[in-house]
CSV table of C-alpha atoms and ligand atoms in Angstrom, one decimal:
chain,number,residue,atom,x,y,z
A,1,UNK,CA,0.6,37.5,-15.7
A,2,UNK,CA,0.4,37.4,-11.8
A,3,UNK,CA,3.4,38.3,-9.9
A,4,UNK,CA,2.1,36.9,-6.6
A,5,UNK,CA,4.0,34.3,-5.6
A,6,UNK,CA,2.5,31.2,-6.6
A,7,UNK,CA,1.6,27.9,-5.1
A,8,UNK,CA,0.2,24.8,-6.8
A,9,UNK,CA,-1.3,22.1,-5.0
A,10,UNK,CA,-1.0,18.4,-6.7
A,11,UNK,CA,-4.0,16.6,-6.9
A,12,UNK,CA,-5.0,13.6,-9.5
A,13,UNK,CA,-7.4,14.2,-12.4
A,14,UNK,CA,-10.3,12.0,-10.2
A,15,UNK,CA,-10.5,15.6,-8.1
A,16,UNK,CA,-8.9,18.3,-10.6
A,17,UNK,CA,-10.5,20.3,-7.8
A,18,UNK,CA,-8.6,19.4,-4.8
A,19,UNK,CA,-11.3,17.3,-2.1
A,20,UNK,CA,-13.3,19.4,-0.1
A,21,UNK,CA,-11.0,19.4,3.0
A,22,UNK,CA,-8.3,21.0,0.3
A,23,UNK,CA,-10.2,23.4,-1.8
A,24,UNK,CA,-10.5,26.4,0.7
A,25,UNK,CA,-6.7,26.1,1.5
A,26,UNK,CA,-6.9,27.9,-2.1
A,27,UNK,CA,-8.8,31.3,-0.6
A,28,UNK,CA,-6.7,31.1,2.9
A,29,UNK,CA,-3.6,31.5,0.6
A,30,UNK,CA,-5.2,33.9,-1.8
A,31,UNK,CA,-5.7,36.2,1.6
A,32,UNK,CA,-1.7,35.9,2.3
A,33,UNK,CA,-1.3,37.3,-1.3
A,34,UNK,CA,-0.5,34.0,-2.8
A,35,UNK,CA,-2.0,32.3,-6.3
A,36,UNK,CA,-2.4,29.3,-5.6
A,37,UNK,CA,-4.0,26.4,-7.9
A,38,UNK,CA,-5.0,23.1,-8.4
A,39,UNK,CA,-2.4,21.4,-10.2
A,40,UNK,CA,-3.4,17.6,-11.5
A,41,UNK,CA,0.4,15.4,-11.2
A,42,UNK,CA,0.5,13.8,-14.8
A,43,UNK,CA,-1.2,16.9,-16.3
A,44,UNK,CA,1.6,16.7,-19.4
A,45,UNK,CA,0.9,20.9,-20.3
A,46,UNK,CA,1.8,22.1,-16.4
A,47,UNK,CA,5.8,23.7,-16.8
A,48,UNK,CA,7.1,22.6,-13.1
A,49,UNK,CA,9.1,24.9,-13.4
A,50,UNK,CA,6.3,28.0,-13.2
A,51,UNK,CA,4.7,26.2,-10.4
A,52,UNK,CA,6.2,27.8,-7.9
A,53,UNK,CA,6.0,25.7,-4.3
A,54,UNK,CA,4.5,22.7,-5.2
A,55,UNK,CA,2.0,21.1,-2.0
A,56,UNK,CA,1.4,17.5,-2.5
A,57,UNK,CA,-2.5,17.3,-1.3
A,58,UNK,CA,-4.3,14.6,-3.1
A,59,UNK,CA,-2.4,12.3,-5.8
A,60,UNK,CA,-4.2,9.4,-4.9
A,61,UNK,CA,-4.1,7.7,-8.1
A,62,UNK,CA,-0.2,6.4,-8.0
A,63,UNK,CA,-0.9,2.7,-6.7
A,64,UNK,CA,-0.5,0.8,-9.9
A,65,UNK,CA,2.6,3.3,-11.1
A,66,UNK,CA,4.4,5.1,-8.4
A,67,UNK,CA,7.9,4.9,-10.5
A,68,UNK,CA,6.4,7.6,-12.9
A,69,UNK,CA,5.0,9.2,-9.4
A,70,UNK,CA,7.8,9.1,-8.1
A,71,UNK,CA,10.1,10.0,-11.3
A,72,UNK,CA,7.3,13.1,-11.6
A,73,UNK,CA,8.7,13.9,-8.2
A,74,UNK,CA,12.1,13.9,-8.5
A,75,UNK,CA,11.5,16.2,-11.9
A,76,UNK,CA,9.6,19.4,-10.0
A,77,UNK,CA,12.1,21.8,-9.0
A,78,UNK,CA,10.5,22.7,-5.5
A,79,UNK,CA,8.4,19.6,-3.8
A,80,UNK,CA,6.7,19.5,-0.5
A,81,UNK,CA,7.3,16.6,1.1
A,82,UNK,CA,10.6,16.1,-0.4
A,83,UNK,CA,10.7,13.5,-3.5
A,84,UNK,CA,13.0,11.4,-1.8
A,85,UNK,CA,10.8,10.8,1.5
A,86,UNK,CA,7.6,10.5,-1.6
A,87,UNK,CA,10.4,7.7,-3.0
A,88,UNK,CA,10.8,6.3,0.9
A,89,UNK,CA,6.9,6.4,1.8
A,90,UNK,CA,4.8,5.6,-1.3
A,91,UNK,CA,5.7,2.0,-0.5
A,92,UNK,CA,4.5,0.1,2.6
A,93,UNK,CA,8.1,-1.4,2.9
A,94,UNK,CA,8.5,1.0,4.6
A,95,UNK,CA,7.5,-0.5,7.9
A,96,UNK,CA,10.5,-2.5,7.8
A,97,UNK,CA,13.1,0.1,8.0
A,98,UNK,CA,10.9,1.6,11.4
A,99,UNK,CA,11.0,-1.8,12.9
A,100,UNK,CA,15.1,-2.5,12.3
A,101,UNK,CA,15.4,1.3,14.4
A,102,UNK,CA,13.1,-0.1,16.9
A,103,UNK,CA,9.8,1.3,16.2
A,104,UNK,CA,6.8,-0.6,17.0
A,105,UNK,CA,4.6,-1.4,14.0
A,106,UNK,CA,2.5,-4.3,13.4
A,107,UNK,CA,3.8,-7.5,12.6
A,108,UNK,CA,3.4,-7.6,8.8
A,109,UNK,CA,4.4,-10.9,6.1
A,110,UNK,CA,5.4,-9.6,2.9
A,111,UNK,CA,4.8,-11.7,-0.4
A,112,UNK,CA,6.7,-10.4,-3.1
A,113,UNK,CA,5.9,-10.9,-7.3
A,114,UNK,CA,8.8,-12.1,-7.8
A,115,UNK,CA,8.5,-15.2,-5.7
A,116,UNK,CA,5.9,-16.3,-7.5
A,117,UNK,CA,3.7,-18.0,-5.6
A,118,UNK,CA,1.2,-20.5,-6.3
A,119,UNK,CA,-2.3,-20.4,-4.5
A,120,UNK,CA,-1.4,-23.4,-2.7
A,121,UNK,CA,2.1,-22.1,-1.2
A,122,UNK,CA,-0.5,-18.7,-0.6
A,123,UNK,CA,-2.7,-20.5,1.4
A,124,UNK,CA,0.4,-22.3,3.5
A,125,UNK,CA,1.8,-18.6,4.4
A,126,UNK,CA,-2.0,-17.4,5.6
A,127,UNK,CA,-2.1,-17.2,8.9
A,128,UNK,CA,-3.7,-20.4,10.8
A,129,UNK,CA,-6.4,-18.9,13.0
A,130,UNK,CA,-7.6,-15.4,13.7
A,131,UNK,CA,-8.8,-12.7,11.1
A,132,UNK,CA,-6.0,-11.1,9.2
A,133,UNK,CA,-6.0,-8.6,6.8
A,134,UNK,CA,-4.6,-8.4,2.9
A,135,UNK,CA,-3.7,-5.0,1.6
A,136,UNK,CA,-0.9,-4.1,-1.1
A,137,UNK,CA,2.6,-2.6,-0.5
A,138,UNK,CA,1.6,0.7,-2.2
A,139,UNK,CA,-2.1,2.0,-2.0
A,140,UNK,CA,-3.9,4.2,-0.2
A,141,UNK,CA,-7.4,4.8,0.9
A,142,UNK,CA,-7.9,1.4,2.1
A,143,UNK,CA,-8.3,0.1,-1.6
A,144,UNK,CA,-7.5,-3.3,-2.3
A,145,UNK,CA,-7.4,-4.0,1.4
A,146,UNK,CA,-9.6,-6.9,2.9
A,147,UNK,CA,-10.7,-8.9,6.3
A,148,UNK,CA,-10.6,-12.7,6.5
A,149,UNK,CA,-11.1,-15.5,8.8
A,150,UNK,CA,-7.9,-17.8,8.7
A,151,UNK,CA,-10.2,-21.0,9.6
A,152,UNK,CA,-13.8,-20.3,7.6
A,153,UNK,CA,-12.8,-22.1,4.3
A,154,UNK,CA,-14.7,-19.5,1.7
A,155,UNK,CA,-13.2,-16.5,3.7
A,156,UNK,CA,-9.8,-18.0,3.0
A,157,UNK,CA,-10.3,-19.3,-0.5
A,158,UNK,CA,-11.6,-15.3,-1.0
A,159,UNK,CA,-8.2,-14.2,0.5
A,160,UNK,CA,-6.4,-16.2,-1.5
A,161,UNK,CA,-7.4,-15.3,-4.9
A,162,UNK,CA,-6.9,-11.4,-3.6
A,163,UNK,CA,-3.3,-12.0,-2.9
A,164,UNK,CA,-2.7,-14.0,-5.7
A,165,UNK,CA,-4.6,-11.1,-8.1
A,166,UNK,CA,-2.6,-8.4,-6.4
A,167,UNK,CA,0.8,-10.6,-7.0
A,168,UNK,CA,0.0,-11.1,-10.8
A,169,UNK,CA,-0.6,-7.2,-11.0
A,170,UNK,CA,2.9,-6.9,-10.2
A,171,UNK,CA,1.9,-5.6,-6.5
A,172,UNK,CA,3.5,-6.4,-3.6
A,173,UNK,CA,0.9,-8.1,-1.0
A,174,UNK,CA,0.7,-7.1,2.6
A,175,UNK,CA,-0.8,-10.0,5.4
A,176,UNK,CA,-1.5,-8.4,8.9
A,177,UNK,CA,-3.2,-10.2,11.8
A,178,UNK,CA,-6.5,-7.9,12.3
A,179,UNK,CA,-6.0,-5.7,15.0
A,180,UNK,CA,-8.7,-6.6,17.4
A,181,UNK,CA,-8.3,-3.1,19.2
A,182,UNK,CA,-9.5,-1.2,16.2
A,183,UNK,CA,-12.7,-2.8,16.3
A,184,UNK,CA,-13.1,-1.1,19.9
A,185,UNK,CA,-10.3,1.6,20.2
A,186,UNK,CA,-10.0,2.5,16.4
A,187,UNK,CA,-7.0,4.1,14.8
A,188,UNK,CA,-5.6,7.7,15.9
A,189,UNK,CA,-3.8,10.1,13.4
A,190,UNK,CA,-1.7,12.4,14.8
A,191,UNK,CA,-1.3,15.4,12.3
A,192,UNK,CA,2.1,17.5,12.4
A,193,UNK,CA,2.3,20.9,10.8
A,194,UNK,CA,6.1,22.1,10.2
A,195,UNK,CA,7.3,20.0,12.6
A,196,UNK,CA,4.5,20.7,15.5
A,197,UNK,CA,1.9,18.2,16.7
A,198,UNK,CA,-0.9,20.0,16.1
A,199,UNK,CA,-3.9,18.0,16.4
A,200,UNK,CA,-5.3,14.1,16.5
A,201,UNK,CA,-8.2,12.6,14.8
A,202,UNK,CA,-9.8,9.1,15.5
A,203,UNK,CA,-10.7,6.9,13.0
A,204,UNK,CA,-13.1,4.1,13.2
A,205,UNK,CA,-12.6,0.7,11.7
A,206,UNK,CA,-12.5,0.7,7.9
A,207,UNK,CA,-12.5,-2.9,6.6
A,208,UNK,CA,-15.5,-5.7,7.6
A,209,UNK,CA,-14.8,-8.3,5.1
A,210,UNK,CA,-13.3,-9.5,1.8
A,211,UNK,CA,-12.3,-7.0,-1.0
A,212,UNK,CA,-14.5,-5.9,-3.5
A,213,UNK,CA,-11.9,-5.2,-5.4
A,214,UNK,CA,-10.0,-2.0,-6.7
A,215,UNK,CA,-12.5,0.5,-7.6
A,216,UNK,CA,-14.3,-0.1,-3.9
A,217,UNK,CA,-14.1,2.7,-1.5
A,218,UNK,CA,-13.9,2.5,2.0
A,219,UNK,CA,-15.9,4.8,4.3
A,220,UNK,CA,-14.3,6.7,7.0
A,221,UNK,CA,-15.5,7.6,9.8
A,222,UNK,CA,-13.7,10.6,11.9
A,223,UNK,CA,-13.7,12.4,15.2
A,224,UNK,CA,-12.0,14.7,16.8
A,225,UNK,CA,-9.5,12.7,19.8
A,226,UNK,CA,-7.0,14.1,22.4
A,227,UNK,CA,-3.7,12.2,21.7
A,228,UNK,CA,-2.2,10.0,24.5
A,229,UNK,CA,1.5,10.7,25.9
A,230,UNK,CA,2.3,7.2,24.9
A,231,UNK,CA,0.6,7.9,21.3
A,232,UNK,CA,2.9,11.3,21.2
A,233,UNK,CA,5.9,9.7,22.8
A,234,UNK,CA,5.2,6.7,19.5
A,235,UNK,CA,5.0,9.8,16.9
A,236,UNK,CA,8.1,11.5,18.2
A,237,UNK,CA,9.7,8.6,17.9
A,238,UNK,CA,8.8,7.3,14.4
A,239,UNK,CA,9.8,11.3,13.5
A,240,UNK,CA,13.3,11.1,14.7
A,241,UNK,CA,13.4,8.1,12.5
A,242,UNK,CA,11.9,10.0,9.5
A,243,UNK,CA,14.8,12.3,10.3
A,244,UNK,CA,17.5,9.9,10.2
A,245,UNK,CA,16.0,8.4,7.0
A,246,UNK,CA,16.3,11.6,5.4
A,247,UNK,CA,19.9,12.3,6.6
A,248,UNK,CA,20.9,9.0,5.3
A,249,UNK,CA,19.1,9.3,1.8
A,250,UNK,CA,19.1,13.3,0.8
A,251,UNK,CA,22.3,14.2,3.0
A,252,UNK,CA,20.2,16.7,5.5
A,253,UNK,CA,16.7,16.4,7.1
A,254,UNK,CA,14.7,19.3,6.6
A,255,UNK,CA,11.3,20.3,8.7
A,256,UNK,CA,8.5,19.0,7.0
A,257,UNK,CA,5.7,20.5,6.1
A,258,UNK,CA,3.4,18.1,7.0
A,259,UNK,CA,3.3,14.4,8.1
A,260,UNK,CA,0.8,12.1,9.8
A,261,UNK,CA,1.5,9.3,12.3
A,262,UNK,CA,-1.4,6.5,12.7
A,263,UNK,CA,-1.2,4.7,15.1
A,264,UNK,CA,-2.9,1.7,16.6
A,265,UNK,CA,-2.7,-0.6,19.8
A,266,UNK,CA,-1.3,-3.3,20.0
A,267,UNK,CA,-2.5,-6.4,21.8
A,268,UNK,CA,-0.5,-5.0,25.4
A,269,UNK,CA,-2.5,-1.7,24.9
A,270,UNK,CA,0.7,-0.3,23.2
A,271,UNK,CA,0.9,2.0,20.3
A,272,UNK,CA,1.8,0.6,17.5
A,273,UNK,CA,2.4,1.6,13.6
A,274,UNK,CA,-0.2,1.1,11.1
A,275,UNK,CA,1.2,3.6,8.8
A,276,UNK,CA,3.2,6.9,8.3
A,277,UNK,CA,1.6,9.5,5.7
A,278,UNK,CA,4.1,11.9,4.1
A,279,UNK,CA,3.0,12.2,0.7
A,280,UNK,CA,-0.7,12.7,-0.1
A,281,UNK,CA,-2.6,12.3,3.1
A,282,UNK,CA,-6.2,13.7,4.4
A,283,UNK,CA,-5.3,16.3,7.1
A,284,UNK,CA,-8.7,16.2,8.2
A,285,UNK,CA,-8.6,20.3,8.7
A,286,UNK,CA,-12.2,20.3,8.9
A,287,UNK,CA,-12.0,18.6,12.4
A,288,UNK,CA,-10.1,21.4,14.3
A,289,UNK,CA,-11.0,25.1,13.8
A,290,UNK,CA,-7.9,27.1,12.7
A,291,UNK,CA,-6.7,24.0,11.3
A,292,UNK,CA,-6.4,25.1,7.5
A,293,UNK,CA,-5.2,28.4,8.7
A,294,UNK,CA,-2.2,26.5,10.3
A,295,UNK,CA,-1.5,25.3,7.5
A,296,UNK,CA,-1.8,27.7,5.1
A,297,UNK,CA,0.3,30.1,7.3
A,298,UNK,CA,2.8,27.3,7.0
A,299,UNK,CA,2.6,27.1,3.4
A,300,UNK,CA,2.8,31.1,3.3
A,301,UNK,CA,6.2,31.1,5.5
A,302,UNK,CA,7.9,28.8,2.5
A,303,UNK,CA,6.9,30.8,0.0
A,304,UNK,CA,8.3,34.1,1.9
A,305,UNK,CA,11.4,32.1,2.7
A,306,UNK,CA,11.9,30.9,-1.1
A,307,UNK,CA,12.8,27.6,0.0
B,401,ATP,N1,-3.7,-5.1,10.5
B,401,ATP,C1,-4.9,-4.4,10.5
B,401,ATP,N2,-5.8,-4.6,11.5
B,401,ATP,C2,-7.0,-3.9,11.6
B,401,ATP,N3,-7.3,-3.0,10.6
B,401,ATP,C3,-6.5,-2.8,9.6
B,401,ATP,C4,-5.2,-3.4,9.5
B,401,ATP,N4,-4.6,-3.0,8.4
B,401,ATP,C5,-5.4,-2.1,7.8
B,401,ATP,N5,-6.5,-2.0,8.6
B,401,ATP,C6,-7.7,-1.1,8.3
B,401,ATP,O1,-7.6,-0.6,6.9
B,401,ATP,C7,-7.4,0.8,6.8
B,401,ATP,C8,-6.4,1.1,5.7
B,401,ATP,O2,-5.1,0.5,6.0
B,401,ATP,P1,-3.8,1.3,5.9
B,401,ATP,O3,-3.9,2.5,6.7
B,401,ATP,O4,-2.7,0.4,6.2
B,401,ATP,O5,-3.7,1.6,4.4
B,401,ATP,P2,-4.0,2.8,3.4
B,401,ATP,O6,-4.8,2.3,2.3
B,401,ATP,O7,-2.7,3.5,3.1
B,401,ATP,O8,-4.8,3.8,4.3
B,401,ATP,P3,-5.3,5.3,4.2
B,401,ATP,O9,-6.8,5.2,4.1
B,401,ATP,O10,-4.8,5.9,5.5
B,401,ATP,O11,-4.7,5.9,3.0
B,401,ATP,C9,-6.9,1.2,8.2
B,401,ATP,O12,-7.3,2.5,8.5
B,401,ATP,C10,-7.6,0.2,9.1
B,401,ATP,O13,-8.9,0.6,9.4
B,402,MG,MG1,-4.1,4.5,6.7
């Protein structure tokens, strides 16, 4: 058996393999001395316990069951980010408790299952002109998301059977006014590596029309951006947040070891929320030279610490 200290990173079974921005984060530990290893979440033969510092990386497959996710979580005995901030952020809800500590995010009606609303009452809550946007509470990747047009009758009868599927799934159903500045602007990422900006990424404009449904995948388009001191002063912001989250639901906040801020502006030109990533997102390493070094020396610094 190895005695280097081990490290497993938690993917799904989709990519037993980590993604391709993940994978060489496997060698940049192995040259720090460490074994680390692809470890798929819901993988019933992994011991937790033997796993050593366990990296969320990719788990992207927790949308229509993030109480086992999340129960998985609470269970492994050494969990970057913490479970509690998984329990806080794998559920789009989120967005309320940074809006009631005066964080900017965008305006966002929630429908919840248990209301149980008819397609008729869905149609009343739609917006009345303008494109909005349908996505569920917990997802990722842009699945299940769609772009309608409030006053083209076959865009709207489209939206509503989308809500009205995502609510008989159970699923919590987001509507957002599109953002007209991602069209132009796009969305910026701001990656932070224990507890340091480190770098931003841009991303261009992900949904152009209804939903295909939940197997479609979204393509993403990504480029390197410097981050503005509004978009940094935003981040900072929605971190201190994070940080009194944490104090108020695990006792303490701790440094994490990763988190991502995206931002996009708001109709004023401010920043504005669209989403903070502290469970399994893309770091987009590949963007920034030295980037998976940063974060592998990172990882490394845990493992030498034992905590
Ligand atoms: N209100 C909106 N206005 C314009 N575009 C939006 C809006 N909401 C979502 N989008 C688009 O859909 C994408 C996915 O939305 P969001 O980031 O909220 O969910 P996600 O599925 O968790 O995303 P990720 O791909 O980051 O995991 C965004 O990157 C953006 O391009
Ligand atoms: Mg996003």
């Amino acid at each position: 058996m190895s005695t280097k200290p081990r490290v497993s990173l938690v993917t799904c079974s989709d990519i037993p393999d980590l993604d391709d921005e993940d994978a060489p984060l496997i060698g940049a530990l192995a040259d720090r001395g460490i074994d680390a290893r692809p470890v798929v979440w819901d993988d019933a033969s992994v011991n937790w316990a033997e796993a050593g510092l366990v990296v969320l990386r990719s788990p992207r497959d927790y949308a229509d069951r993030r109480e086992e996710f999340v129960g998985w979580a609470r269970s492994v005995p050494w969990l970057l980010n913490p479970a509690e901030l998984v329990n806080w952020n794998t559920d789009k809800h989120y967005l309320e408790d940074l809006r009631a500590r005066g964080v900017p995010v965008l305006a966002t009606q929630w429908f919840e299952p248990e209301s149980r609303l008819t397609k008729q009452r869905i149609h009343t809550r739609f917006p009345a002109s303008g494109e909005f946007v349908i996505k569920p509470a917990v997802g990722g990747g842009g699945q299940d998301s769609g772009r309608y047009t409030a006053n083209k009758a076959d865009s709207r009868r489209l939206a509503i059977l989308h809500a009205h599927r995502l609510l008989k799934d159970g699923r919590a159903v987001m509507v957002q006014r599109y953002q007209a500045s991602v069209d132009t602007l796009g969305e910026r990422s701001l990656v932070f590596i224990d507890g340091e900006f480190v770098y931003a990424v841009h991303k261009a404009a992900v949904l152009h029309g209804p939903s295909k449904g939940p197997q479609e995948e979204h393509l993403e388009r990504i480029d390197r951006v410097t981050a503005s001191d509004a978009e940094l002063a935003a981040a900072e912001r929605v971190r201190e947040v994070v940080r009194e989250i944490m104090v108020e639901r695990m006792g303490a906040a701790t440094t994490l070891l990763y988190s991502r801020v995206d931002l996009v502006n708001d109709d004023d030109g401010r920043p504005t929320v669209m989403e903070v990533a502290l469970t399994d997102p893309s770091l987009h390493f590949s963007y920034y030279p030295g980037a998976l070094e940063t974060f592998a020396v990172a990882i490394a610094q845990r493992v030498t610490a034992g905590r």
